[in-house]
Tab-separated table of C-alpha atoms in Angstrom:
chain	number	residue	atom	x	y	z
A	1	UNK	CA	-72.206	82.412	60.865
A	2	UNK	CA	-72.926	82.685	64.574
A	3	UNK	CA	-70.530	81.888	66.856
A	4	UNK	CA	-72.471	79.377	68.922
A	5	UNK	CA	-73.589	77.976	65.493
A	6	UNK	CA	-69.999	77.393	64.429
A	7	UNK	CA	-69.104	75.475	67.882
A	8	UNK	CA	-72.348	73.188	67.305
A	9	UNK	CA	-71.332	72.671	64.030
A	10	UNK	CA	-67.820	71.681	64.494
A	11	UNK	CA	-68.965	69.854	67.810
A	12	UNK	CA	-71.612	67.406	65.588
A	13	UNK	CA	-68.246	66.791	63.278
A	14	UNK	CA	-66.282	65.914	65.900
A	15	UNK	CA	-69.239	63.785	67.716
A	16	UNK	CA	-70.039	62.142	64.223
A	17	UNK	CA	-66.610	61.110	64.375
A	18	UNK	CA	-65.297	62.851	60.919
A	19	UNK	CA	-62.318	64.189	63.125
A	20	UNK	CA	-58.705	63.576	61.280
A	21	UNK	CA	-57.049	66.134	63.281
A	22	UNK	CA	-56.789	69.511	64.396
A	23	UNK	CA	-54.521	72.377	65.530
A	24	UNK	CA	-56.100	75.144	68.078
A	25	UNK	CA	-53.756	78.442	68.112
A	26	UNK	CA	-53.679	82.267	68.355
A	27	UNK	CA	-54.062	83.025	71.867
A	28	UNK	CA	-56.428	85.263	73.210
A	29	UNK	CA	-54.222	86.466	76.443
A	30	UNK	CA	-50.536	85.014	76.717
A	31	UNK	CA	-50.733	84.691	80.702
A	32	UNK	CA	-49.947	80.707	81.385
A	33	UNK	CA	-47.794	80.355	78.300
A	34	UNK	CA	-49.882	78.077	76.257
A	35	UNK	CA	-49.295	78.303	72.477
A	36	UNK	CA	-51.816	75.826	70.619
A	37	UNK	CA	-53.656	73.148	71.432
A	38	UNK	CA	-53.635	69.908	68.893
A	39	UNK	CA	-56.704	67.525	68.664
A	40	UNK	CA	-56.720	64.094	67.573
A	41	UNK	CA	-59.066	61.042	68.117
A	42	UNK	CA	-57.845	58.212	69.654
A	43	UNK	CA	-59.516	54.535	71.139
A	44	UNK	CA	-58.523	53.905	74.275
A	45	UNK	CA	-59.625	50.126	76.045
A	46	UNK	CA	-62.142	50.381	73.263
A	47	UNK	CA	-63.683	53.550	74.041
A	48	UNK	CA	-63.521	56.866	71.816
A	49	UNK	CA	-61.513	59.478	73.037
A	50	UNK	CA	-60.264	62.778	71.730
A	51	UNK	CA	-56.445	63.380	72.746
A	52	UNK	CA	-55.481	67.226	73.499
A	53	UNK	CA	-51.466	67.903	73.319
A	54	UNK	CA	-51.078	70.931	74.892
A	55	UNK	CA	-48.135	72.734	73.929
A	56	UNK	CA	-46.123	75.126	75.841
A	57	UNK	CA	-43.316	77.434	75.316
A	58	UNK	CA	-40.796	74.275	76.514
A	59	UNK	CA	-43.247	71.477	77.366
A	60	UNK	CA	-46.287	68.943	75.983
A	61	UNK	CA	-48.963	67.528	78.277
A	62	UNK	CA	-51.434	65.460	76.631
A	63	UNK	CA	-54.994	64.950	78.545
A	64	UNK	CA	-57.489	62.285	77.047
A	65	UNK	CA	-61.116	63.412	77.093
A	66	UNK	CA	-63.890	60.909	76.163
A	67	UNK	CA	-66.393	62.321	73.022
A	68	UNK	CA	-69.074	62.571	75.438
A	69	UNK	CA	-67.452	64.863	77.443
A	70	UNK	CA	-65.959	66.924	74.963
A	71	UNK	CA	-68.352	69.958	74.646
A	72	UNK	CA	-67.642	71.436	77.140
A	73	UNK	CA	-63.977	71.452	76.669
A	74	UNK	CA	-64.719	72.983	73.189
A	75	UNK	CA	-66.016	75.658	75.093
A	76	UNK	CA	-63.689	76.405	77.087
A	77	UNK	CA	-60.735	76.419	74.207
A	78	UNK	CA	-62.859	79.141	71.873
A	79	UNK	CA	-62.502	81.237	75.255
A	80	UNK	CA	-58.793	81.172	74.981
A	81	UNK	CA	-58.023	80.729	70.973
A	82	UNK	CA	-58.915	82.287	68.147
A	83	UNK	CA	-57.808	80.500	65.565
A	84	UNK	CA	-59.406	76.711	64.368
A	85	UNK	CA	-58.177	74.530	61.133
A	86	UNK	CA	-59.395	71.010	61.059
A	87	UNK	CA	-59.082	68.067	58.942
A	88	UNK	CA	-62.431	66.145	58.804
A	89	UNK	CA	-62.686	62.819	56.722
A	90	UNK	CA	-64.345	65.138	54.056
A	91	UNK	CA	-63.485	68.613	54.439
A	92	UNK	CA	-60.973	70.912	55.939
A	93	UNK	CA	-62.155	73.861	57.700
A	94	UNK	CA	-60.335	77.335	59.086
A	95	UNK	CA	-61.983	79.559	61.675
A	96	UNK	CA	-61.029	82.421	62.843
A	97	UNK	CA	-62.626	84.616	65.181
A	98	UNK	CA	-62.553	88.324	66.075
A	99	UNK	CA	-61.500	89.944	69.164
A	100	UNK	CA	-65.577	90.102	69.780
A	101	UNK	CA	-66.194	86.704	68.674
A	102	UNK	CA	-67.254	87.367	65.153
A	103	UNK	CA	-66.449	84.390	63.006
A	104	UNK	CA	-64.698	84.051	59.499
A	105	UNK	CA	-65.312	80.575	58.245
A	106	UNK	CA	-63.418	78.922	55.290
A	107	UNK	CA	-64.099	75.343	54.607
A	108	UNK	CA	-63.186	73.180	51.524
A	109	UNK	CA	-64.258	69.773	50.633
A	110	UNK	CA	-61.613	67.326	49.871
A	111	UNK	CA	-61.500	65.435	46.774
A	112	UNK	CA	-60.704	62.204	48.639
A	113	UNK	CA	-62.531	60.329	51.743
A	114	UNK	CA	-59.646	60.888	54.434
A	115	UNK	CA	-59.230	57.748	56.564
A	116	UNK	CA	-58.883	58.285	60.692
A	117	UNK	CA	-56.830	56.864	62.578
A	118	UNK	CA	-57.451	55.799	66.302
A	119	UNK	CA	-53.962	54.587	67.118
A	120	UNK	CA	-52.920	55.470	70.740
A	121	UNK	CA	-49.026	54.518	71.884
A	122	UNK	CA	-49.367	51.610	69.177
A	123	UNK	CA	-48.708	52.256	65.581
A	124	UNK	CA	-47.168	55.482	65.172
A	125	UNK	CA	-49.690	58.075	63.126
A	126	UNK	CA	-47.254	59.315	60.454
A	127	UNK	CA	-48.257	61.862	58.437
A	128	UNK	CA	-46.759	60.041	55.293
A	129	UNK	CA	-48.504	56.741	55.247
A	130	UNK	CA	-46.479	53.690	55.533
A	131	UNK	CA	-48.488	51.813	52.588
A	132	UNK	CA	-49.066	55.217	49.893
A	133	UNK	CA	-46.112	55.556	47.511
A	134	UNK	CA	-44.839	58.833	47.223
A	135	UNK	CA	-42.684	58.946	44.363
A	136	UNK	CA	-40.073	61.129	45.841
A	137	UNK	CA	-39.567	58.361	48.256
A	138	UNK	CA	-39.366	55.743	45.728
A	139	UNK	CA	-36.904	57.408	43.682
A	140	UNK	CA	-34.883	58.433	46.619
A	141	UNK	CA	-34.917	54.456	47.563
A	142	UNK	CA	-36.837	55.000	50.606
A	143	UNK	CA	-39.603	52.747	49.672
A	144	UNK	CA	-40.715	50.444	46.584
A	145	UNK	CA	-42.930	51.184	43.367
A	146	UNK	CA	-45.832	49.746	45.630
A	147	UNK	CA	-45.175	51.726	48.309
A	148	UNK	CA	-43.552	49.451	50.834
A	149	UNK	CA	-40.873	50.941	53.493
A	150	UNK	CA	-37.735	49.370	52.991
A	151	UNK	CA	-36.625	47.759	56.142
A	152	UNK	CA	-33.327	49.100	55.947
A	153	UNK	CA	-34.649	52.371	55.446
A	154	UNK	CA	-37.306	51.989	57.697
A	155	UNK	CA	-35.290	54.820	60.487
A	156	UNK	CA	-34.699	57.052	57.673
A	157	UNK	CA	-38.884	56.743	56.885
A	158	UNK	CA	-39.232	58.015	60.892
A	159	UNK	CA	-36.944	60.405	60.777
A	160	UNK	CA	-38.775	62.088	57.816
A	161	UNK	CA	-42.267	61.998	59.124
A	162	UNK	CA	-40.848	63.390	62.479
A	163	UNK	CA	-39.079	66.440	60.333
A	164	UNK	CA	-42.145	66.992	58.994
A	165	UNK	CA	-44.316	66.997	62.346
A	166	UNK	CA	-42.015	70.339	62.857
A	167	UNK	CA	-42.856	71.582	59.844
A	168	UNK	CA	-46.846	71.105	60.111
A	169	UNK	CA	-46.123	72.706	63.544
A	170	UNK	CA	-45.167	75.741	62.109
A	171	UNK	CA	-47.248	76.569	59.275
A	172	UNK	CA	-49.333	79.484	61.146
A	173	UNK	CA	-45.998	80.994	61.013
A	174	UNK	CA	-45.616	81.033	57.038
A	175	UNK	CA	-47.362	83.494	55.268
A	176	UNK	CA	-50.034	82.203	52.845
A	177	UNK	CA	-50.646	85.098	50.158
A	178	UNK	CA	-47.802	84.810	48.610
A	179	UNK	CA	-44.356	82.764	47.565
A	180	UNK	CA	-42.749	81.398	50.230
A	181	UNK	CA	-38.730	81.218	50.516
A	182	UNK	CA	-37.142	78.395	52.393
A	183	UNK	CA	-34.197	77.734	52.391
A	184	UNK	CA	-32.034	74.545	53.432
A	185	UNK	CA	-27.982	74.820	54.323
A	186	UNK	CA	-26.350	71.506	53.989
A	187	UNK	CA	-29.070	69.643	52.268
A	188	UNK	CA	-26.806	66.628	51.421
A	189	UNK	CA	-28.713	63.737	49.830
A	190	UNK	CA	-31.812	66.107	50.096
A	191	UNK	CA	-34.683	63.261	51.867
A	192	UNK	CA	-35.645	66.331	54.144
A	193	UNK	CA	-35.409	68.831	51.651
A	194	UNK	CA	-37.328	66.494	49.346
A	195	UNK	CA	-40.263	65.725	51.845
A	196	UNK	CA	-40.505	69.206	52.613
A	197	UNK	CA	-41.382	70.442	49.153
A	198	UNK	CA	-43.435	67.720	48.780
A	199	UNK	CA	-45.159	68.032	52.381
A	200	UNK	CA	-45.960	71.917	51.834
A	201	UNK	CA	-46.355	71.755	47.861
A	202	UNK	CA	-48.306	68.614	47.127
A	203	UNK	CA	-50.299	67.901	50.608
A	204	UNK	CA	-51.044	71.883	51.533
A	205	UNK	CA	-50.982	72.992	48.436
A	206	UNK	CA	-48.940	76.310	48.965
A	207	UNK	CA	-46.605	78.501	47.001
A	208	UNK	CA	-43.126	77.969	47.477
A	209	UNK	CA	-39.723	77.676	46.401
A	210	UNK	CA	-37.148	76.018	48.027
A	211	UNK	CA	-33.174	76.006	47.576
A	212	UNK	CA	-30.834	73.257	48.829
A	213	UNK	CA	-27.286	74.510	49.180
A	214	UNK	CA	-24.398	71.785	49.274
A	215	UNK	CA	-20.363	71.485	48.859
A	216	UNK	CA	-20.862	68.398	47.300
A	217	UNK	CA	-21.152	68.840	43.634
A	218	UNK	CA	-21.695	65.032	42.209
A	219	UNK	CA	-25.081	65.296	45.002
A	220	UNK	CA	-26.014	68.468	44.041
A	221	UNK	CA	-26.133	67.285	40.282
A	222	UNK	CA	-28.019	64.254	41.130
A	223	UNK	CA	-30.263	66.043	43.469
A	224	UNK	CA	-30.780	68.461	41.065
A	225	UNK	CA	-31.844	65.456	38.121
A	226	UNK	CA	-34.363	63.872	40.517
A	227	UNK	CA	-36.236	67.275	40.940
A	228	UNK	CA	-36.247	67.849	37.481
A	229	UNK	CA	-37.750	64.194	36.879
A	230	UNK	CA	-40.256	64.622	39.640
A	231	UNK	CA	-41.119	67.788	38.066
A	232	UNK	CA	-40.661	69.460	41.194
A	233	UNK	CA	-40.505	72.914	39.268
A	234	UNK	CA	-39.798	75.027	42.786
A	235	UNK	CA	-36.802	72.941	43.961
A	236	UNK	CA	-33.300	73.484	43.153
A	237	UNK	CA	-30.012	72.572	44.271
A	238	UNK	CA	-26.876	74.662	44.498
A	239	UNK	CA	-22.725	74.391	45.177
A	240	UNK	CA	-21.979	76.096	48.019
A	241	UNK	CA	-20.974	76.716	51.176
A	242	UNK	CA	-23.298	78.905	54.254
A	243	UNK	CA	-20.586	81.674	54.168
A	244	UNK	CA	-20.857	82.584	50.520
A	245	UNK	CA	-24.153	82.381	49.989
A	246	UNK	CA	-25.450	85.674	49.470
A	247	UNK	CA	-28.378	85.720	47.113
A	248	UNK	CA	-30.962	86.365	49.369
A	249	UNK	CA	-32.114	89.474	51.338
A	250	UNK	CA	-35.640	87.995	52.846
A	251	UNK	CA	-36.437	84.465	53.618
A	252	UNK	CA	-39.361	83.157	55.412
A	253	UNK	CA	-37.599	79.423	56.938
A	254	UNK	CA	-34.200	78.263	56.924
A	255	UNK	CA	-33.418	74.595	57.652
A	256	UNK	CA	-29.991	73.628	58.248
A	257	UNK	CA	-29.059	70.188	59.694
A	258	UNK	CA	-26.094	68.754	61.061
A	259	UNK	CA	-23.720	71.538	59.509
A	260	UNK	CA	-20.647	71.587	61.723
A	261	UNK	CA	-19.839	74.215	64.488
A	262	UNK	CA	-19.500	77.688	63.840
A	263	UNK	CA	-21.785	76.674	60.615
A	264	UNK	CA	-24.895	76.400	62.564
A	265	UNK	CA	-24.159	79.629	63.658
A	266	UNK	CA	-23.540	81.208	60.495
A	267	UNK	CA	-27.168	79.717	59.096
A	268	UNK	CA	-28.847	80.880	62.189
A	269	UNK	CA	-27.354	84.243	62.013
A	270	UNK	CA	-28.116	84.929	58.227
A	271	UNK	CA	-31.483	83.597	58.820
A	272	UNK	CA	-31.977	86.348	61.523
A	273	UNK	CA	-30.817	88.786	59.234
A	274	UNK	CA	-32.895	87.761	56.391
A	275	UNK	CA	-36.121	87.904	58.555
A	276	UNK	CA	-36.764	84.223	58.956
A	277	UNK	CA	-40.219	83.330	60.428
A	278	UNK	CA	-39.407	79.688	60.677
A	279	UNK	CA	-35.622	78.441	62.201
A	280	UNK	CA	-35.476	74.917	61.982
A	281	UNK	CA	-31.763	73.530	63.348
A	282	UNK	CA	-29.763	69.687	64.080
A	283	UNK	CA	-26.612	70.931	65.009
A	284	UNK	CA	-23.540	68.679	64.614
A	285	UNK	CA	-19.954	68.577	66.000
A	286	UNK	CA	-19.236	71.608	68.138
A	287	UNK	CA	-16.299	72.965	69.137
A	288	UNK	CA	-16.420	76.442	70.128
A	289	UNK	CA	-17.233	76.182	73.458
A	290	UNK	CA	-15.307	73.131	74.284
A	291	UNK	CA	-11.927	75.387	73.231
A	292	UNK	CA	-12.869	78.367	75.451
A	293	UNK	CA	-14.635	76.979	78.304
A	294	UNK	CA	-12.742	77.965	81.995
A	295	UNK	CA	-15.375	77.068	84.851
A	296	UNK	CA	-13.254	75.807	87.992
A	297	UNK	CA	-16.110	74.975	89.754
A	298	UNK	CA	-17.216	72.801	86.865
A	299	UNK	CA	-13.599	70.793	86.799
A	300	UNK	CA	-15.621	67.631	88.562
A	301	UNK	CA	-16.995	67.358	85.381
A	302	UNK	CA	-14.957	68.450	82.951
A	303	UNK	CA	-11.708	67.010	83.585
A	304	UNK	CA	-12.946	63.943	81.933
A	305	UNK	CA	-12.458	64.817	77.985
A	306	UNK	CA	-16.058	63.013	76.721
A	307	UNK	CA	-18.246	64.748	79.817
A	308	UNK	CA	-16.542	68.132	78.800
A	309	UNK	CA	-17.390	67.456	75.135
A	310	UNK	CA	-21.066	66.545	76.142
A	311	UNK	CA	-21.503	69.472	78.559
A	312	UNK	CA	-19.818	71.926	75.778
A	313	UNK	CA	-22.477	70.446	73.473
A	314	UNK	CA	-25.335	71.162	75.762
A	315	UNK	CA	-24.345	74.296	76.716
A	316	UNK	CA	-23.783	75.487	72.755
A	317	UNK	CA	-27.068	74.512	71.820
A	318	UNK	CA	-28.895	76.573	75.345
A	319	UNK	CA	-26.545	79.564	74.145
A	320	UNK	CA	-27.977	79.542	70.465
A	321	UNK	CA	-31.884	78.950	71.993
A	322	UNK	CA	-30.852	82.184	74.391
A	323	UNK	CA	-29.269	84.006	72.194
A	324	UNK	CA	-32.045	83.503	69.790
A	325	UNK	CA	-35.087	84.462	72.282
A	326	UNK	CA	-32.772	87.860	73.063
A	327	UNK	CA	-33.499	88.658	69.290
A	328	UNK	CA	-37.100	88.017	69.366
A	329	UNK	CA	-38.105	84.299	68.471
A	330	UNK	CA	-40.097	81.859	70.185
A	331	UNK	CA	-37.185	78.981	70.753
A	332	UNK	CA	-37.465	75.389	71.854
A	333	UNK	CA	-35.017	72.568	72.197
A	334	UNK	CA	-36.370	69.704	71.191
A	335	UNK	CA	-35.382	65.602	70.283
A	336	UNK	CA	-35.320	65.431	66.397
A	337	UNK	CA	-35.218	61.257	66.606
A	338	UNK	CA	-34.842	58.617	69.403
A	339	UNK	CA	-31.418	58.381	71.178
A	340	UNK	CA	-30.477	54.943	69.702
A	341	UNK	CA	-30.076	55.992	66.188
A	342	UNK	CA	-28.228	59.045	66.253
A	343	UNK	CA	-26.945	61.419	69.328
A	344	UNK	CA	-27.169	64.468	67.084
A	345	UNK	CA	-30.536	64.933	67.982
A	346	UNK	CA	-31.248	67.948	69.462
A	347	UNK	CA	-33.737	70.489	67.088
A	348	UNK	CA	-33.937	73.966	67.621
A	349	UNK	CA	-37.159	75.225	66.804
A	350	UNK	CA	-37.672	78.947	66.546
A	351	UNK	CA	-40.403	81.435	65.530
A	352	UNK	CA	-39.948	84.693	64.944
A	353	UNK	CA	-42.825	86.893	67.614
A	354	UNK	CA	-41.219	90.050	68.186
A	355	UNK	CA	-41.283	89.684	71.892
A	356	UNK	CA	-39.055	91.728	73.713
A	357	UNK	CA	-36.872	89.769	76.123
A	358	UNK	CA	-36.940	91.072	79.954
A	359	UNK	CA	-33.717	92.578	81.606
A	360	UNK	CA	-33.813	89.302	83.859
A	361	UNK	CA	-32.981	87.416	80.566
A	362	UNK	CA	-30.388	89.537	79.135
A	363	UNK	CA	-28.437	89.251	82.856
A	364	UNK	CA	-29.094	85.602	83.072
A	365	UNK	CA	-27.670	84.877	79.258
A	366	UNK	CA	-24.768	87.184	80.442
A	367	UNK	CA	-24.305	85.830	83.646
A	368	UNK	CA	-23.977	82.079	82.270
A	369	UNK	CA	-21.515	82.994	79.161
A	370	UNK	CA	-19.309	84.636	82.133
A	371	UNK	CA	-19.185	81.732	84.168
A	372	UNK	CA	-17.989	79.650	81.191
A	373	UNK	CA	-15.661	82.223	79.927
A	374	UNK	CA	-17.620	82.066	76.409
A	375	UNK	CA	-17.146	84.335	73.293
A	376	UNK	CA	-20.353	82.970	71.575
A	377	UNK	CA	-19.838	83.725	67.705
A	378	UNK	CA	-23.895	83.958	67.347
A	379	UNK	CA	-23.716	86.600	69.813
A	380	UNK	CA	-21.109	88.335	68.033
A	381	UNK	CA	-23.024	87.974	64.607
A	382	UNK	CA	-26.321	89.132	65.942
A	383	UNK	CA	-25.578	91.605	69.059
A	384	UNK	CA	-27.347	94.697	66.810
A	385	UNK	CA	-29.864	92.579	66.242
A	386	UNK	CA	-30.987	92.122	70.419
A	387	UNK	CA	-34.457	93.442	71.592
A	388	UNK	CA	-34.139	95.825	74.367
């Protein structure tokens, strides 16, 4: 296929109005900082748009461009990407283009008629749908046999779907020719660790196997009877604690959420070690810094015992994102769920690029852990591990 021919055809799918969605990534030049682009459509005072979320190395913008106008913005994204997957009402399709613009097309029809959705700042677009049952979600109590949220569970439904908007974000980064490992510390009652199997098994159809790790055995067990009855033959659930796990020697994601203090660290450090392309991390209580931090010039603040908590909590969660980028990944700090149902909600999202950090960053990371007279136990774990 040409490559003007493949930009008319995916232009008359997108103008007959078979767009689902779409994800735009592998950047030609690196210049500005832009990673992927997403596509969706939208209706906007009744007219048919297609929304663009740009997304940056620590930033979104969004830009709404009506379908009439949208070839030419087609255009000018195949000049700075390389890489096209798109879900149409009745296919999916994968381009990917050469450094000269010659163009490997994939496309597979789906079994089902895929239903789009114009919602724009109204109902929220989840990618589980609020009326399908999904039988992990029924047995986990999430929703009934028909598929209805519960309304007591109905935060627990969002904070699922938004876990899983990370982890549709960073399938370019999982390889897709063979197995892949993931790998979740502190799965607890396992609705994550559930959804996630499901999301990447059942909806994309790849090869994986996932372990959830625990120190609770009675959850573990029952955890472990649900995957069994779901027949969910690459899931399994284990007794144990981040510090003594040490079955692995490559892994390709690690997910670890809300595992107290130094245990974030641990997980983040073995998942360096192990080669992890994917980092997905809610950290919880942390008390590190708070015990170590001397900053006179930061006394306004932290002579008041919550602000210093706070601030040591912020600060914790930049160090890890630093320290992390000094080894190589791609890191952003992002909200996990709104405000008003948890304050643990800060994710760190990294990908592993390679890209060597500049001297400016290694003096800046040094220059801040100084000023707060921190020992960072990431750093220690992972200081043979920096890019220079």
């Amino acid at each position: 296929m040409e490559f003007d021919g493949m930009k008319q055809l995916l232009l008359e799918l997108i103008q007959q109005k078979k767009l689902v969605s779409a994800t735009i990534s592998q950047p030609r030049k690196k210049s500005d900082g832009l990673k992927r682009i997403k596509l969706k459509p939208v209706e906007i005072k009744g007219q048919y748009h297609i929304q663009l979320e740009y997304q940056f190395e620590r930033i979104l913008k969004h830009e709404n461009v009506l379908l009439e106008n949208f070839c030419s913005v087609l255009d000018s994204i195949f000049k700075k990407f390389r890489q096209f997957h798109g879900q149409f009402t009745d296919r999916i399709i994968q381009v990917q283009l050469s450094k000269k613009n010659k163009v490997f097309w994939k496309e597979e029809k789906t079994e089902s008629i895929k239903e789009v959705s114009l919602s724009h700042n109204r109902k929220k677009n989840y990618l589980l749908n609020e009326s399908t049952p999904y039988p992990f979600l029924v047995r986990l109590g999430v929703q009934t046999p028909d598929g209805k949220v519960k309304k007591q569970k109905y935060d627990k439904f969002r904070q699922i779907n938004r876990f899983l908007e990370f982890i549709d974000d960073s399938l370019d980064y999982l390889s897709k020719d063979r197995q892949i490992r993931i790998l979740d510390f502190g799965s607890g009652k396992s609705y994550l660790t559930f959804a996630l199997y499901h999301y990447l098994k059942m909806e994309k159809g790849l090869d994986i196997k996932v372990t959830g790790l625990d120190l609770k055995k009675e959850v573990i067990e029952e955890c472990n009877k649900i995957a069994k009855d779901l027949q969910y033959d690459h899931l399994e659930f284990l007794v144990g604690d981040i510090s003594d796990y040490h079955d692995e020697t490559s892994v390709d994601m690690v997910v670890t959420l809300h595992a107290c203090d130094v245990a974030t660290d641990m997980a983040l450090a073995r998942a360096v070690k192990w080669g992890a392309k994917v980092i997905l991390s809610v950290p919880c209580c942390q008390h590190e810094l708070n015990r170590q931090l001397n900053a006179p010039q930061l006394e306004i603040m932290t002579q008041h015992g919550l602000i210093k908590e706070r601030f040591a909590a912020l600060a914790t969660d930049s160090i890890r994102a630093e320290i992390l980028k000094l080894v190589g990944y791609e890191v952003q700090l992002m909200e996990f769920i709104d405000m008003e149902h948890t304050p643990k909600n800060i994710l760190i999202r990294a990908y592993y690029t390679g890209r060597k950090p500049t001297k400016h960053e290694f003096e800046r990371y040094k220059g801040f852990i100084d000023f707060l007279s921190a020992k960072p136990f990431l750093q220690k774990e992972l200081e043979e591990y920096f890019i220079s």
